[in-house]
Amino acid sequence: MGTRELGLPDRVPSAAALPERVTIWEVGPRDGLQNEKSIVPVEVKLEFLDKLADAGLSTLEATSFVSPKWVPQLADAEQLLSGLDRREGVRYPVLVPNERGLDRALEAGVSHIAIFASATETFAEKNLNSTVDDQFAMFEPVVTRARAAGLDVRGYVSMCFGDPWEGAVPATQVAGVGKRLLDLGCSQLSLGDTIGVATAGQVEALIGQFPDVGTLAVHFHDTYGQALANTVTALRCGVSTVDSSAGGLGGCPYAESATGNLATEDLVWMLDGLGVETGVDLDALVSTSKWMAGKLGRPSPSRVVNALAG
């Protein structure tokens, strides 16, 4: 008999205040697949998106309009979006690096975009060919045009807790970048632990830099096994949107020490046990990640997928 048949995990709400419901921002189709060396066929990506929607995930980051030269895995962005069966009630945001990417996104008829900023100088240079200050000159026309076209805009901030070249990153430095993105017109800010070095105290300190926690999301990598602990800390601070990747897929192509994202299944198992609603069918999600692991030819790194799928 499996653990699900036994009614596990048992729901025991935390004594500490937590959101009644958490929105999961599923990044598997974009951040999860972008590092794959073998090109995943667009038909598989479309089926992946459909299966994730079937499992109850309502925000699916579908792809990126980055240059195919830099991320060949996502060169099929237009083809994918043209073939996508967009479900009612499901959002399909895309990552847009610059105005050319925005042009492509607008032509594809998207309604939600995300931009990707750096909290540190070295990563800004390596990832954006820019500086921390100069990146905003690149983002400003993208956000302005997107908002004028009625699009919702999310801002990612990378290297929020540690940088593989610069070391620890001060919370005030990250907050300065984040607040500038919000001032540009981003409706939400995702704070990214790109190399997975954050600990709970750092998370609490950084979130405390922002007066409106409702604008924040968190994006943790599990390099040191801290992603779930950091997530609980963020939820106790009032954050109610969490980024995760089905099956724990993904990393960052510009930071070699960035391992997989927080697995969506591991997140849902924890939230189910805390009595926090997500709208996600965990069994359907596990089945989806097991299916995708088969397509990729390797086991899922998610602990929950391996425990439930056998």
Short mmCIF file of C-alpha atoms in Angstrom, two decimals:
data_model
loop_
_atom_site.label_atom_id
_atom_site.label_comp_id
_atom_site.label_asym_id
_atom_site.label_seq_id
_atom_site.Cartn_x
_atom_site.Cartn_y
_atom_site.Cartn_z
CA MET A 1 0.00 0.00 0.00
CA GLY A 2 1.37 3.44 -0.95
CA THR A 3 1.61 6.48 1.24
CA ARG A 4 -1.19 8.24 -0.65
CA GLU A 5 -3.58 5.37 0.10
CA LEU A 6 -2.61 5.73 3.74
CA GLY A 7 -3.71 9.37 3.69
CA LEU A 8 -0.21 10.83 3.86
CA PRO A 9 0.91 13.47 4.35
CA ASP A 10 -1.38 14.13 7.29
CA ARG A 11 -2.56 17.75 7.31
CA VAL A 12 -1.37 19.57 10.42
CA PRO A 13 -1.46 23.35 10.03
CA SER A 14 1.50 25.28 11.39
CA ALA A 15 1.06 27.31 14.57
CA ALA A 16 2.89 30.11 12.79
CA ALA A 17 0.84 32.22 10.39
CA LEU A 18 0.98 30.97 6.79
CA PRO A 19 -1.00 31.96 3.67
CA GLU A 20 -4.21 29.97 3.22
CA ARG A 21 -3.30 29.46 -0.42
CA VAL A 22 -0.02 29.56 -2.33
CA THR A 23 0.31 30.26 -6.03
CA ILE A 24 2.89 27.98 -7.62
CA TRP A 25 4.73 29.61 -10.54
CA GLU A 26 5.76 26.55 -12.52
CA VAL A 27 9.06 27.16 -14.35
CA GLY A 28 9.74 23.62 -15.58
CA PRO A 29 8.87 24.19 -19.24
CA ARG A 30 11.26 27.14 -19.47
CA ASP A 31 13.87 27.22 -16.68
CA GLY A 32 13.64 23.46 -16.27
CA LEU A 33 14.32 22.55 -19.88
CA GLN A 34 16.63 25.36 -21.01
CA ASN A 35 19.78 23.55 -19.89
CA GLU A 36 19.03 20.26 -21.61
CA LYS A 37 21.81 19.48 -24.06
CA SER A 38 19.62 17.33 -26.31
CA ILE A 39 16.85 19.30 -27.97
CA VAL A 40 13.45 18.33 -26.58
CA PRO A 41 10.92 18.11 -29.45
CA VAL A 42 8.27 20.81 -29.42
CA GLU A 43 5.57 18.13 -29.37
CA VAL A 44 6.97 16.85 -26.06
CA LYS A 45 7.07 20.38 -24.64
CA LEU A 46 3.44 20.96 -25.63
CA GLU A 47 2.38 17.69 -24.02
CA PHE A 48 4.34 18.65 -20.91
CA LEU A 49 2.43 21.95 -20.68
CA ASP A 50 -0.88 20.15 -21.15
CA LYS A 51 -0.09 17.59 -18.46
CA LEU A 52 0.97 20.32 -16.02
CA ALA A 53 -2.30 22.16 -16.64
CA ASP A 54 -4.21 18.88 -16.15
CA ALA A 55 -2.48 18.55 -12.76
CA GLY A 56 -3.97 21.88 -11.67
CA LEU A 57 -1.02 24.25 -12.11
CA SER A 58 -2.38 27.62 -13.18
CA THR A 59 0.83 29.53 -13.99
CA LEU A 60 3.12 27.82 -16.49
CA GLU A 61 6.19 29.69 -17.67
CA ALA A 62 6.11 28.40 -21.21
CA THR A 63 9.30 29.53 -22.93
CA SER A 64 11.70 32.40 -23.53
CA PHE A 65 12.30 34.75 -26.44
CA VAL A 66 16.01 34.80 -25.85
CA SER A 67 18.35 34.51 -28.83
CA PRO A 68 18.49 30.90 -30.12
CA LYS A 69 22.27 31.37 -30.30
CA TRP A 70 22.44 31.55 -26.51
CA VAL A 71 19.71 29.07 -25.57
CA PRO A 72 19.18 26.65 -28.50
CA GLN A 73 16.70 24.60 -26.47
CA LEU A 74 14.17 27.46 -26.66
CA ALA A 75 14.63 28.31 -30.35
CA ASP A 76 11.16 26.91 -30.98
CA ALA A 77 9.35 29.57 -28.92
CA GLU A 78 7.10 30.78 -31.75
CA GLN A 79 6.30 27.24 -32.86
CA LEU A 80 5.47 26.21 -29.31
CA LEU A 81 3.16 29.14 -28.65
CA SER A 82 1.39 28.75 -31.97
CA GLY A 83 0.67 25.10 -31.14
CA LEU A 84 -0.29 25.69 -27.50
CA ASP A 85 -3.81 24.87 -26.36
CA ARG A 86 -4.21 27.77 -23.94
CA ARG A 87 -6.49 26.71 -21.13
CA GLU A 88 -8.97 29.07 -19.58
CA GLY A 89 -7.72 30.14 -16.15
CA VAL A 90 -4.11 29.21 -16.92
CA ARG A 91 -1.42 31.84 -17.46
CA TYR A 92 1.48 31.17 -19.84
CA PRO A 93 4.13 33.83 -19.13
CA VAL A 94 7.30 33.99 -21.25
CA LEU A 95 10.74 35.39 -20.50
CA VAL A 96 11.68 38.45 -22.57
CA PRO A 97 15.32 39.65 -22.45
CA ASN A 98 15.07 42.83 -24.55
CA GLU A 99 12.95 44.79 -27.03
CA ARG A 100 13.53 42.30 -29.82
CA GLY A 101 12.27 39.58 -27.53
CA LEU A 102 9.25 41.73 -26.70
CA ASP A 103 8.50 42.18 -30.41
CA ARG A 104 8.48 38.41 -30.82
CA ALA A 105 6.31 37.96 -27.73
CA LEU A 106 3.77 40.51 -28.93
CA GLU A 107 3.62 38.85 -32.34
CA ALA A 108 2.95 35.53 -30.59
CA GLY A 109 0.02 37.03 -28.68
CA VAL A 110 1.29 36.56 -25.13
CA SER A 111 -0.34 38.36 -22.20
CA HIS A 112 2.31 37.91 -19.49
CA ILE A 113 6.05 38.47 -19.73
CA ALA A 114 9.00 38.39 -17.36
CA ILE A 115 12.31 40.24 -17.45
CA PHE A 116 15.51 38.98 -15.85
CA ALA A 117 17.77 41.32 -13.85
CA SER A 118 20.96 40.81 -11.87
CA ALA A 119 21.72 41.94 -8.34
CA THR A 120 25.49 41.74 -8.94
CA GLU A 121 27.92 43.32 -11.37
CA THR A 122 29.67 40.12 -12.48
CA PHE A 123 26.47 38.27 -13.29
CA ALA A 124 25.09 41.34 -15.07
CA GLU A 125 28.19 41.32 -17.25
CA LYS A 126 28.12 37.58 -17.95
CA ASN A 127 24.37 37.18 -18.39
CA LEU A 128 23.29 40.56 -19.78
CA ASN A 129 26.52 42.05 -21.15
CA SER A 130 25.69 45.06 -19.00
CA THR A 131 26.20 46.60 -15.56
CA VAL A 132 23.74 46.66 -12.69
CA ASP A 133 22.88 50.31 -13.44
CA ASP A 134 22.84 50.01 -17.22
CA GLN A 135 20.48 47.02 -17.23
CA PHE A 136 17.60 49.33 -16.34
CA ALA A 137 18.07 51.33 -19.54
CA MET A 138 17.50 48.05 -21.40
CA PHE A 139 14.46 47.10 -19.31
CA GLU A 140 12.69 50.47 -19.30
CA PRO A 141 11.40 50.42 -22.90
CA VAL A 142 10.47 46.74 -22.60
CA VAL A 143 8.34 47.32 -19.50
CA THR A 144 6.84 50.56 -20.80
CA ARG A 145 5.82 49.06 -24.14
CA ALA A 146 4.55 45.86 -22.54
CA ARG A 147 2.38 47.71 -20.03
CA ALA A 148 1.06 50.00 -22.78
CA ALA A 149 0.04 46.86 -24.69
CA GLY A 150 -1.84 45.55 -21.65
CA LEU A 151 0.69 42.89 -20.67
CA ASP A 152 1.49 41.94 -17.10
CA VAL A 153 5.23 42.16 -16.31
CA ARG A 154 7.16 40.18 -13.73
CA GLY A 155 10.72 41.03 -12.73
CA TYR A 156 13.24 38.36 -11.76
CA VAL A 157 16.27 39.31 -9.66
CA SER A 158 19.09 36.76 -9.79
CA MET A 159 21.98 36.22 -7.35
CA CYS A 160 19.95 37.56 -4.43
CA PHE A 161 21.85 35.73 -1.68
CA GLY A 162 25.21 34.75 -3.11
CA ASP A 163 27.23 35.10 -6.29
CA PRO A 164 29.85 32.51 -7.38
CA TRP A 165 32.28 35.30 -8.31
CA GLU A 166 31.50 37.96 -5.70
CA GLY A 167 30.47 35.95 -2.65
CA ALA A 168 27.71 37.02 -0.27
CA VAL A 169 25.33 39.68 -1.63
CA PRO A 170 24.05 42.37 0.79
CA ALA A 171 20.28 42.49 1.20
CA THR A 172 20.27 46.25 0.67
CA GLN A 173 21.96 45.79 -2.71
CA VAL A 174 19.31 43.30 -3.83
CA ALA A 175 16.50 45.48 -2.53
CA GLY A 176 17.84 48.43 -4.49
CA VAL A 177 17.62 46.46 -7.74
CA GLY A 178 14.21 45.05 -6.87
CA LYS A 179 12.69 48.39 -5.99
CA ARG A 180 13.90 49.88 -9.27
CA LEU A 181 12.17 47.07 -11.17
CA LEU A 182 8.93 47.72 -9.28
CA ASP A 183 9.26 51.44 -10.00
CA LEU A 184 9.63 50.63 -13.71
CA GLY A 185 6.21 48.97 -13.64
CA CYS A 186 6.76 45.31 -12.73
CA SER A 187 3.74 43.97 -10.87
CA GLN A 188 5.69 41.20 -9.15
CA LEU A 189 9.28 40.59 -8.13
CA SER A 190 10.77 37.10 -7.94
CA LEU A 191 13.78 36.93 -5.62
CA GLY A 192 16.12 34.26 -6.94
CA ASP A 193 18.65 32.18 -5.01
CA THR A 194 20.41 31.33 -8.26
CA ILE A 195 23.15 29.14 -6.78
CA GLY A 196 21.15 27.80 -3.84
CA VAL A 197 23.24 29.20 -0.98
CA ALA A 198 20.54 31.05 0.98
CA THR A 199 19.61 30.19 4.53
CA ALA A 200 16.44 31.08 6.40
CA GLY A 201 17.85 34.12 8.20
CA GLN A 202 18.99 35.66 4.93
CA VAL A 203 15.56 35.08 3.41
CA GLU A 204 13.83 36.81 6.31
CA ALA A 205 16.27 39.72 6.20
CA LEU A 206 15.84 40.28 2.47
CA ILE A 207 12.04 40.10 2.50
CA GLY A 208 12.10 42.61 5.35
CA GLN A 209 13.66 45.15 2.97
CA PHE A 210 10.39 45.41 1.01
CA PRO A 211 7.39 47.32 2.40
CA ASP A 212 4.84 45.43 0.27
CA VAL A 213 5.40 41.69 0.62
CA GLY A 214 2.41 41.12 -1.66
CA THR A 215 4.57 42.06 -4.67
CA LEU A 216 7.13 39.33 -3.91
CA ALA A 217 7.70 35.78 -5.05
CA VAL A 218 10.62 33.49 -4.20
CA HIS A 219 12.71 31.25 -6.43
CA PHE A 220 14.99 28.81 -4.62
CA HIS A 221 17.52 26.30 -5.90
CA ASP A 222 18.27 23.28 -3.74
CA THR A 223 22.06 23.09 -4.06
CA TYR A 224 22.56 22.83 -0.29
CA GLY A 225 19.20 21.27 0.55
CA GLN A 226 17.76 24.51 1.93
CA ALA A 227 14.99 25.27 -0.58
CA LEU A 228 12.04 24.00 1.48
CA ALA A 229 13.29 25.60 4.71
CA ASN A 230 13.76 28.87 2.88
CA THR A 231 10.29 28.57 1.35
CA VAL A 232 8.62 28.11 4.75
CA THR A 233 10.48 31.15 6.02
CA ALA A 234 9.27 33.22 3.08
CA LEU A 235 5.68 32.06 3.63
CA ARG A 236 5.87 33.03 7.30
CA CYS A 237 7.02 36.47 6.15
CA GLY A 238 3.85 36.80 4.06
CA VAL A 239 5.01 35.70 0.59
CA SER A 240 2.34 33.65 -1.20
CA THR A 241 3.88 32.97 -4.64
CA VAL A 242 6.61 30.33 -4.97
CA ASP A 243 8.53 29.36 -8.10
CA SER A 244 9.27 25.68 -8.61
CA SER A 245 10.01 23.20 -11.36
CA ALA A 246 8.21 19.92 -11.97
CA GLY A 247 10.56 17.06 -11.18
CA GLY A 248 13.24 19.48 -9.95
CA LEU A 249 14.44 20.17 -13.48
CA GLY A 250 16.71 23.05 -14.33
CA GLY A 251 19.49 25.33 -13.23
CA CYS A 252 21.15 28.35 -14.78
CA PRO A 253 23.24 28.19 -17.99
CA TYR A 254 25.40 31.13 -16.88
CA ALA A 255 26.25 29.87 -13.38
CA GLU A 256 27.82 26.43 -13.28
CA SER A 257 27.23 25.98 -9.55
CA ALA A 258 23.46 26.42 -9.95
CA THR A 259 21.85 23.02 -9.56
CA GLY A 260 18.20 22.09 -9.89
CA ASN A 261 15.25 24.20 -8.92
CA LEU A 262 13.01 23.37 -5.99
CA ALA A 263 10.90 20.43 -7.18
CA THR A 264 7.21 21.27 -7.47
CA GLU A 265 6.26 17.85 -6.04
CA ASP A 266 8.41 18.39 -2.95
CA LEU A 267 6.82 21.81 -2.49
CA VAL A 268 3.26 20.48 -2.89
CA TRP A 269 3.89 17.60 -0.45
CA MET A 270 5.06 20.10 2.18
CA LEU A 271 2.20 22.53 1.56
CA ASP A 272 -0.38 19.72 1.60
CA GLY A 273 0.95 18.66 4.99
CA LEU A 274 0.66 22.22 6.28
CA GLY A 275 -2.92 22.52 5.06
CA VAL A 276 -2.01 25.21 2.54
CA GLU A 277 -4.08 25.05 -0.65
CA THR A 278 -2.37 24.97 -4.06
CA GLY A 279 -5.02 23.51 -6.36
CA VAL A 280 -2.48 20.90 -7.52
CA ASP A 281 -3.20 17.19 -7.87
CA LEU A 282 0.05 15.73 -6.53
CA ASP A 283 -0.47 12.26 -8.00
CA ALA A 284 -1.09 13.69 -11.47
CA LEU A 285 1.97 15.89 -11.12
CA VAL A 286 4.18 12.97 -10.06
CA SER A 287 2.94 11.00 -13.06
CA THR A 288 3.82 13.94 -15.31
CA SER A 289 7.34 14.27 -13.96
CA LYS A 290 7.92 10.53 -14.22
CA TRP A 291 6.80 10.74 -17.85
CA MET A 292 9.15 13.68 -18.54
CA ALA A 293 12.05 11.88 -16.84
CA GLY A 294 11.46 9.04 -19.29
CA LYS A 295 11.58 11.46 -22.20
CA LEU A 296 14.86 12.92 -20.91
CA GLY A 297 16.33 9.49 -20.22
CA ARG A 298 17.19 9.93 -16.55
CA PRO A 299 15.47 9.76 -13.16
CA SER A 300 13.86 12.80 -11.59
CA PRO A 301 15.88 14.45 -8.77
CA SER A 302 12.64 15.09 -6.85
CA ARG A 303 12.49 13.14 -3.60
CA VAL A 304 8.68 13.01 -3.72
CA VAL A 305 8.59 11.79 -7.33
CA ASN A 306 10.96 8.97 -6.44
CA ALA A 307 9.04 8.08 -3.27
CA LEU A 308 5.61 8.03 -4.89
CA ALA A 309 6.44 6.79 -8.37
CA GLY A 310 8.68 4.00 -7.17
#
